[in-house]
Coordinates of C-alpha atoms and ligand atoms in Angstrom, one line a residue:
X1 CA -83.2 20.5 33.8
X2 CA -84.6 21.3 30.1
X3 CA -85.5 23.6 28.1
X4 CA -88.6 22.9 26.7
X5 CA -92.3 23.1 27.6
X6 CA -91.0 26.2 29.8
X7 CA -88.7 24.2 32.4
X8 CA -85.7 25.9 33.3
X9 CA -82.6 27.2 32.3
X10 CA -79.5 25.0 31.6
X11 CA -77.0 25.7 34.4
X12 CA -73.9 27.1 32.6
X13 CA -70.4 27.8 34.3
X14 CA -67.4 29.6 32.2
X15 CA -63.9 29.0 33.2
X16 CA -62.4 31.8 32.2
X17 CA -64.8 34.0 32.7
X18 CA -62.7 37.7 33.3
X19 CA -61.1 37.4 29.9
X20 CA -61.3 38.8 26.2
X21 CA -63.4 36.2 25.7
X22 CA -65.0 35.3 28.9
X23 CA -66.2 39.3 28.9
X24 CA -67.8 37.9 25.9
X25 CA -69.5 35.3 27.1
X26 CA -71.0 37.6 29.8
X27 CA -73.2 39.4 27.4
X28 CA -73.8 37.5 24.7
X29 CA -75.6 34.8 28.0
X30 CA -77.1 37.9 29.8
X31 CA -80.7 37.0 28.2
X32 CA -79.9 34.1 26.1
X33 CA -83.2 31.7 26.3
X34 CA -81.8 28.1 26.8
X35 CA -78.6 29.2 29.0
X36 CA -77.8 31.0 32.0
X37 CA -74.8 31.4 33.9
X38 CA -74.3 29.8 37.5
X39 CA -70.6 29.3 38.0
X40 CA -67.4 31.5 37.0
X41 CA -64.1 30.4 37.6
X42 CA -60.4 32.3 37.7
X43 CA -57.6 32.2 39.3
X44 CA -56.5 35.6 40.0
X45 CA -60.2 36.9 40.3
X46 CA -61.2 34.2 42.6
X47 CA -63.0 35.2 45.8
X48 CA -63.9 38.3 44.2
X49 CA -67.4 39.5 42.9
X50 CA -66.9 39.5 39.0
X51 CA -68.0 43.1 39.1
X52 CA -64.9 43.7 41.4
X53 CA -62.5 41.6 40.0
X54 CA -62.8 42.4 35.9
X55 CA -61.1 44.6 34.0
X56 CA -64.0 45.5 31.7
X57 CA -63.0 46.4 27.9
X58 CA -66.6 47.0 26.8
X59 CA -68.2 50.0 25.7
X60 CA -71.5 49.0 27.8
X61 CA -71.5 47.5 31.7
X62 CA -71.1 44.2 32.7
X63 CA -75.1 42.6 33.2
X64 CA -76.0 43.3 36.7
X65 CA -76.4 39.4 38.1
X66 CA -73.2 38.6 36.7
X67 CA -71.6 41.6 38.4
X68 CA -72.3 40.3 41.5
X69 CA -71.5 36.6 41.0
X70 CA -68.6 35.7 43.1
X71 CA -65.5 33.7 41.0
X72 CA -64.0 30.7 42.1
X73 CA -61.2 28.4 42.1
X74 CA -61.4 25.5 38.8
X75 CA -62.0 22.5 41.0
X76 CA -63.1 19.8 38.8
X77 CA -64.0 17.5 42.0
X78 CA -66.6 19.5 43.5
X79 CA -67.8 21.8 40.2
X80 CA -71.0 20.9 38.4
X81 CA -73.2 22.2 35.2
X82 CA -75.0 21.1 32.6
X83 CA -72.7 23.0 30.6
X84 CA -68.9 23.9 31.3
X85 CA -67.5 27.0 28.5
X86 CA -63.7 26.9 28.4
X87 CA -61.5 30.1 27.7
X88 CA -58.4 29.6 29.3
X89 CA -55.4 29.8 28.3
X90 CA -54.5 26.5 26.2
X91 CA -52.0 25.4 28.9
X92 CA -54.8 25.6 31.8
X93 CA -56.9 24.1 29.9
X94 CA -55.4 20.8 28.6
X95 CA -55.8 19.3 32.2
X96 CA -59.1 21.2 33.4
X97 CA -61.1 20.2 30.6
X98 CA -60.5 17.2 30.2
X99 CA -61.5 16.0 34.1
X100 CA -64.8 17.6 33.0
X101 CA -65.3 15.9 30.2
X102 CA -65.2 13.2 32.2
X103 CA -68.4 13.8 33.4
X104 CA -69.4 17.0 31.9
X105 CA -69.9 18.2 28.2
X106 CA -67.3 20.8 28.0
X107 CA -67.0 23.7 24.9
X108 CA -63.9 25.1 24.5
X109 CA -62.6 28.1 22.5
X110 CA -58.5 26.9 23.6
X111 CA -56.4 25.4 21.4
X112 CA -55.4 22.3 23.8
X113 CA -57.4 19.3 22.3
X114 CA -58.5 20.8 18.6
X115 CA -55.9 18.5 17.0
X116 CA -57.0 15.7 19.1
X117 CA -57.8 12.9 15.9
X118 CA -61.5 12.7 18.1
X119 CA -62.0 15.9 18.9
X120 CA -64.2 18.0 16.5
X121 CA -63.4 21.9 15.6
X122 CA -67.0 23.0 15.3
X123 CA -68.3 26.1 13.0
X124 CA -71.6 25.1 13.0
X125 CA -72.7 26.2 9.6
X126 CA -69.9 24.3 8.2
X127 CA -69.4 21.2 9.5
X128 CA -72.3 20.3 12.1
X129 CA -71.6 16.4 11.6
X130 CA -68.1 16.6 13.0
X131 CA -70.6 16.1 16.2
X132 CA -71.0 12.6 15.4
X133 CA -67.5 12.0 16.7
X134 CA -68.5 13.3 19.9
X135 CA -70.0 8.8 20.5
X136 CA -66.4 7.7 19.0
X137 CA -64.5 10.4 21.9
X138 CA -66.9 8.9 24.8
X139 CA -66.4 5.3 24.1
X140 CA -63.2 5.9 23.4
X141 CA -62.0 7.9 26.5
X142 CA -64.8 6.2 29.0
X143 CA -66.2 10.0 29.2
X144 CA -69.5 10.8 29.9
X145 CA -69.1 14.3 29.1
X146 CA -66.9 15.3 25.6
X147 CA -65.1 18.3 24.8
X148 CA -66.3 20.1 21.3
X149 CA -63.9 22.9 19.8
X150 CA -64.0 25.9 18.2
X151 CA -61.0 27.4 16.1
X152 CA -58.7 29.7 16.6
X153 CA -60.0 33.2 16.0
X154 CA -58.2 33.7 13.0
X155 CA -59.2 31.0 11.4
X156 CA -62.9 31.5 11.5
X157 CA -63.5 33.7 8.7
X158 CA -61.5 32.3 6.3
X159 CA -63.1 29.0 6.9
X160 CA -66.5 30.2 6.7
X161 CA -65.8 32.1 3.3
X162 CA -64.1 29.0 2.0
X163 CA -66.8 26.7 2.3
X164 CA -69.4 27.5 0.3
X165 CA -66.7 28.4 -2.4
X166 CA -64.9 24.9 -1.8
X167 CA -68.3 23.3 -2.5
X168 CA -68.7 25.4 -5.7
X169 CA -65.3 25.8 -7.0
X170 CA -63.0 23.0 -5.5
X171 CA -60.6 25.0 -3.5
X172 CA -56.7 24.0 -4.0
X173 CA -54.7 26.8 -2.8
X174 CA -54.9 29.1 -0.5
X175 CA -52.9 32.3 0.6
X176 CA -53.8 34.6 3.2
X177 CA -52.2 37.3 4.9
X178 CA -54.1 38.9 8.2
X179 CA -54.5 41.8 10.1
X180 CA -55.7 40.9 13.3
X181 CA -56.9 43.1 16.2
X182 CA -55.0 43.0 19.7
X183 CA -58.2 41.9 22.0
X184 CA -56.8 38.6 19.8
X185 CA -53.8 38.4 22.0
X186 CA -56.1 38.3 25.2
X187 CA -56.0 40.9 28.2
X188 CA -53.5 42.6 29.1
X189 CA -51.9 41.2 25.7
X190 CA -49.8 42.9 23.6
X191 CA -48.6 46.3 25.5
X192 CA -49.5 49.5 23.9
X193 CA -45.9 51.3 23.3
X194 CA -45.6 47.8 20.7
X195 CA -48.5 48.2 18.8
X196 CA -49.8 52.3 18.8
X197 CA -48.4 53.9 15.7
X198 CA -47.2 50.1 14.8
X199 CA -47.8 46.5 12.6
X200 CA -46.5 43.5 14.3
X201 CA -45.8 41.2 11.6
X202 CA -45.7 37.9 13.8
X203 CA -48.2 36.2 16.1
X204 CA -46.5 32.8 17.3
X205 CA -47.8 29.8 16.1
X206 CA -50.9 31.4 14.5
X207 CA -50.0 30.8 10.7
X208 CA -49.4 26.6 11.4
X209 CA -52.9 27.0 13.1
X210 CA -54.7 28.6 10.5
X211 CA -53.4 25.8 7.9
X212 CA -54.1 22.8 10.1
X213 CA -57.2 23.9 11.5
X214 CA -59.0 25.1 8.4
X215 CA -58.1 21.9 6.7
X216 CA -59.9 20.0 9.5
X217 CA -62.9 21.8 9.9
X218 CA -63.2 21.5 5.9
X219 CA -62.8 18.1 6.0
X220 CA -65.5 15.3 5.7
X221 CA -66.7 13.1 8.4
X222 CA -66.3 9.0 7.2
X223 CA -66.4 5.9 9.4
X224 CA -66.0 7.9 13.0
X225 CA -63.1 9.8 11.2
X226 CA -62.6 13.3 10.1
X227 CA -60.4 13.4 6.7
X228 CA -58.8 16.8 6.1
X229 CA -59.4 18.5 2.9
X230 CA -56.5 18.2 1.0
X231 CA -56.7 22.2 -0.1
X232 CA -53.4 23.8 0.4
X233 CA -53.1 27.2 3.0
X234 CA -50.5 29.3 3.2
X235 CA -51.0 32.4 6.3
X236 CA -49.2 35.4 7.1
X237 CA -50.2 37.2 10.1
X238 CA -49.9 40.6 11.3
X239 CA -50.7 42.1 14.5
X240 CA -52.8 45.8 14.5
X241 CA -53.9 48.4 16.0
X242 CA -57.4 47.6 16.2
X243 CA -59.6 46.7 19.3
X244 CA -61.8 44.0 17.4
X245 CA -62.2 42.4 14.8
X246 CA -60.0 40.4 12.1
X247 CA -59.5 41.3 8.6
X248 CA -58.2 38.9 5.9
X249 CA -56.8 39.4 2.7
X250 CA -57.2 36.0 0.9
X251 CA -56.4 34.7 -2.8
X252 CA -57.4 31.3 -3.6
X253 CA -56.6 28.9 -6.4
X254 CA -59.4 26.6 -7.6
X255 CA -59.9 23.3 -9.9
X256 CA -63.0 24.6 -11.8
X257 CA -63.6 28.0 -13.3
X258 CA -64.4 31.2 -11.1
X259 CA -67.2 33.6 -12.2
X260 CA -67.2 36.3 -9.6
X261 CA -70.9 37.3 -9.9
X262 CA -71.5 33.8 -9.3
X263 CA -69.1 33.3 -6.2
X264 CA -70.9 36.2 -5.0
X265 CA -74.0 35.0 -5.5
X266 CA -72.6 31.9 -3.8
X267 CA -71.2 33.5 -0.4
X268 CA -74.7 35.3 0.0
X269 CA -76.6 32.6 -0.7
X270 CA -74.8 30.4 1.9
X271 CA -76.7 29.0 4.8
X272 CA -76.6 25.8 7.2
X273 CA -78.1 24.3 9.6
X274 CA -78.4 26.9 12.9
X275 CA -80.1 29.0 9.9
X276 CA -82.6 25.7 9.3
X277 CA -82.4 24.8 13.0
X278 CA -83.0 29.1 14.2
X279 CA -80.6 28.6 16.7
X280 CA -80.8 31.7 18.8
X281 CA -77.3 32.9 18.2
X282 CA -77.6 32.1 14.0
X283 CA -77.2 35.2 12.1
X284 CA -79.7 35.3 9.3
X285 CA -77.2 35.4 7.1
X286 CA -73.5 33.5 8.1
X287 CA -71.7 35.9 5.1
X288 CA -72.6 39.6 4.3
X289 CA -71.3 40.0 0.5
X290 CA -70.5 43.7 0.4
X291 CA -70.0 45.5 -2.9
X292 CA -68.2 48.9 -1.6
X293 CA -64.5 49.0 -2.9
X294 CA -63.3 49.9 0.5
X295 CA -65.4 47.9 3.0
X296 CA -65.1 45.4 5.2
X297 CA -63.8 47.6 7.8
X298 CA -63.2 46.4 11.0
X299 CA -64.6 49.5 13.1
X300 CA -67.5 49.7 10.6
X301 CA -68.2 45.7 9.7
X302 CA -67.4 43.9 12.8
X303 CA -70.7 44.0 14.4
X304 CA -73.2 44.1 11.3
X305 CA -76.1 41.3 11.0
X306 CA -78.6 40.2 12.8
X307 CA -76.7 38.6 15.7
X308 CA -74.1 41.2 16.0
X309 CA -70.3 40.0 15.7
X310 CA -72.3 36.4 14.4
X311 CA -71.8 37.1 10.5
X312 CA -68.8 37.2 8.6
X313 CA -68.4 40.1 6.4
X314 CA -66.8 39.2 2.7
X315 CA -66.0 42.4 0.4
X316 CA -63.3 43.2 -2.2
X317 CA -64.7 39.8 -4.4
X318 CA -62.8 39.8 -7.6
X319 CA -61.1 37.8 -10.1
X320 CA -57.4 36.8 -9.2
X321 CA -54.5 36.3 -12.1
X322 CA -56.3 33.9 -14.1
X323 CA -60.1 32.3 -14.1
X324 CA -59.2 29.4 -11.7
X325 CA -58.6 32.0 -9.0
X326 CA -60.3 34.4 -6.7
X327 CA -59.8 37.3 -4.6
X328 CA -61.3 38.5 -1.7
X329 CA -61.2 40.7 1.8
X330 CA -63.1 39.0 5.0
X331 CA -63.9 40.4 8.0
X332 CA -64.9 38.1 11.5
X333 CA -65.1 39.5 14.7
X334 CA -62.7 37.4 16.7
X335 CA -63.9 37.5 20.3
X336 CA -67.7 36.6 19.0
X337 CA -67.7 34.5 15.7
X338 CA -63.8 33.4 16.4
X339 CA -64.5 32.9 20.1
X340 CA -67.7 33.3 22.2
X341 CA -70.6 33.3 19.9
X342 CA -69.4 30.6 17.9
X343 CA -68.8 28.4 21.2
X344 CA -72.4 29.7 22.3
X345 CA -74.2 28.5 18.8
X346 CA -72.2 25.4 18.9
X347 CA -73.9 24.6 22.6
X348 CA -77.3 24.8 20.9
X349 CA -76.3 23.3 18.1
X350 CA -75.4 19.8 20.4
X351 CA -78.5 20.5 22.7
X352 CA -80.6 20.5 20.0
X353 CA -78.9 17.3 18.4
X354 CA -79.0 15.8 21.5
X355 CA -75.7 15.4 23.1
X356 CA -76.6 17.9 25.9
X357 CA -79.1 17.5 28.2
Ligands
NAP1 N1 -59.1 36.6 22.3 C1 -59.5 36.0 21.2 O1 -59.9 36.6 20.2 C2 -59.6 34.5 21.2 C3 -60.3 33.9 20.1 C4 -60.4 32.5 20.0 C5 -59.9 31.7 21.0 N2 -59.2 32.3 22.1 C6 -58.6 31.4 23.1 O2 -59.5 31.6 24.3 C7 -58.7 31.5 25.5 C8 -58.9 32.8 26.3 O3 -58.5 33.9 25.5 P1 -58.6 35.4 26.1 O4 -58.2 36.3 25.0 O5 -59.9 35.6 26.7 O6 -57.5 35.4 27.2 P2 -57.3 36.3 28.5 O7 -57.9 37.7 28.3 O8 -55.9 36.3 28.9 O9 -58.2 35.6 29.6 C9 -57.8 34.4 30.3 C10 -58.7 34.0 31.4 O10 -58.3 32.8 32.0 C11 -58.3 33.0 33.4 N3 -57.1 32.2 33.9 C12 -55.8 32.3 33.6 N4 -55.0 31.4 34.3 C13 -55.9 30.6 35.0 C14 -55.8 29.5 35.8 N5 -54.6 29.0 36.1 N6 -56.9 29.0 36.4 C15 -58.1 29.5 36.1 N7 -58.3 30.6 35.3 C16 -57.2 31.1 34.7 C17 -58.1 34.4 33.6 O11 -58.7 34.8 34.9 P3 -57.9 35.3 36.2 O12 -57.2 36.5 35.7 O13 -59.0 35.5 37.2 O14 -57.0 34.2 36.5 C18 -58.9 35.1 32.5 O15 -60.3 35.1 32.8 C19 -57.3 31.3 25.0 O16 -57.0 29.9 25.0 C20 -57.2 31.8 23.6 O17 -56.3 31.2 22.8 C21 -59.1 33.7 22.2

């Protein structure tokens, strides 16, 4: 297998694969240029032609191969790929993924090992080096594979908006309260007489994992450890009535002085290394600044850039109750830059670094 020189495809399987997210995965593979996908494993769907067996949400037709791809059973023992995407369901996942790590690199979107002290929560614009603890996890655990993390849906915008403003500003407090769409909650997820004409203003253990998570993934990588930032993040989320796409009201508190032209500047400006890399899923740019006093929207924002669903959209930038604090509205589209795509550009990220093969 390889990539370069014009050799073939790597062999990709997704576990997961008739989900919010595997639905995902579907598309945003369907021509990529290093990838393509050979296996798809469910349980209820298995035996059936993926065609047959998904519900589809999207406003465009499954990709014809895929369609006719036949789902199986997880079976660790017999399954192999150069490249194993998880979207399960976290409870699924915590045995499944780890036999493939075993031998397999495995990239999941769950939450089942992201707490896991050597287990990296990948954005790669933010925090690409967290890979390194990928030789620390092997050695470790005796894998041959790994398993690399993504973070919860919710948490991806935020963290993305916080960086570049952590590095400018030193972040110290954060509050943010959401307004998260229901293709969050998975399929069939939350049933329509709850949330039509409605705001839910609970999601189970989703504030604790925006905290936890975003001080990881904004943490710095030291001696084979990941130390969390020692910002403080307060969430309040909120279910909507929206398909796609997760909006975020966030105030921060900060140790050195905000100019808000600046901090625009700043979030614009931001770029890492899938930009320096030109990953095929980068966005050109990772944050879209927008000036409009009522924008991001989600049914307006959530695809904009030039990977669509790829760039965070930041708007609403403005000073908060004193010049050590900012306020701002962000905008991620949860299934693609909280889920899919950002699982997707992590895989090239770790090909290109070397750690698949
Ligand atoms: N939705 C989001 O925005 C989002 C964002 C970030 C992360 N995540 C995480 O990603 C994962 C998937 O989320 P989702 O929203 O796509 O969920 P979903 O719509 O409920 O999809 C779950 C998928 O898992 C499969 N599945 C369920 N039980 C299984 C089993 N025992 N063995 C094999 N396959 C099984 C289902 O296929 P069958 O029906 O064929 O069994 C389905 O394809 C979750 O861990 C979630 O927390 C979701």
């Amino acid at each position: 297998m390889g990539i370069g020189g014009g050799l073939s495809k790597l062999n990709v399987a997704v576990m997961g694969a008739t989900g919010m997210v595997g639905q995902q995965y579907m598309r945003l593979l369907e021509k990529h240029p290093w990838f393509e996908i050979s296996i798809l494993m469910g349980k209820r769907s298995a035996g059936k032609k993926f065609g047959e067996a998904v519900e589809w949400i999207g406003s465009y037709d499954p990709p014809t191969r895929v369609k006719e791809i036949v789902v199986s059973e997880i079976d660790p023992e017999r399954q192999a790929a150069d490249l194993f995407f998880s979207c399960l369901p976290s409870e699924v996942a915590r045995e499944v993924e780890g036999k493939f790590a075993l031998k397999f690199p495995v990239v999941s979107d769950t939450s089942a090992y992201r707490m896991e002290t050597d287990v990296p929560i990948i954005i790669p614009e933010l925090n690409a080096e967290h890979a390194k603890i990928i030789d620390r996890q092997r050695r470790e655990r005796g894998w041959k594979g790994f398993i690399v993390t993504g973070p919860n849906c919710t948490t991806t915008g935020l963290a993305v908006a916080l960086k570049p403003l952590d590095d400018a500003y030193n972040v110290r407090k954060v509050f943010v309260t959401t307004m998260q769409a229901v293709s969050g909650a998975g399929y069939p997820g939350v049933p329509s007489l709850l949330i039509i004409d409605n705001v839910i203003p609970y999601i189970k253990d989703e504030e604790e994992k925006v905290a936890r998570e975003t001080k990881k993934i904004l943490g710095k990588f030291q001696d084979e450890k990941i130390l969390e930032n020692d910002m403080m993040v307060a969430a309040s989320c909120n279910r909507v009535p929206v398909i796609d796409g997760h909006l975020e009201c966030v105030y921060v508190e900060t140790e050195k002085k905000v100019d808000v032209e600046e901090a625009k500047n700043i979030l614009r400006e931001f770029r890492g290394l899938p930009q320096e890399l030109k990953l095929p899923s980068a966005p050109e740019k990772p944050i879209i600044v927008r000036e409009e006093s009522d924008r991001p929207q989600p049914r307006r924002d959530r695809d904009s850039g030039s990977v669509p669903g790829m760039s965070v959209v930041v708007g609403r930038v403005r000073r908060g109750l004193d010049e050590n604090s900012l306020q701002f509205t962000v905008l991620s589209h949860n299934t693609i830059r909280g889920a899919a795509g950002n699982a997707i550009l992590t895989a090239e990220l770790l090909y290109k670094l070397g750690y698949i093969e």
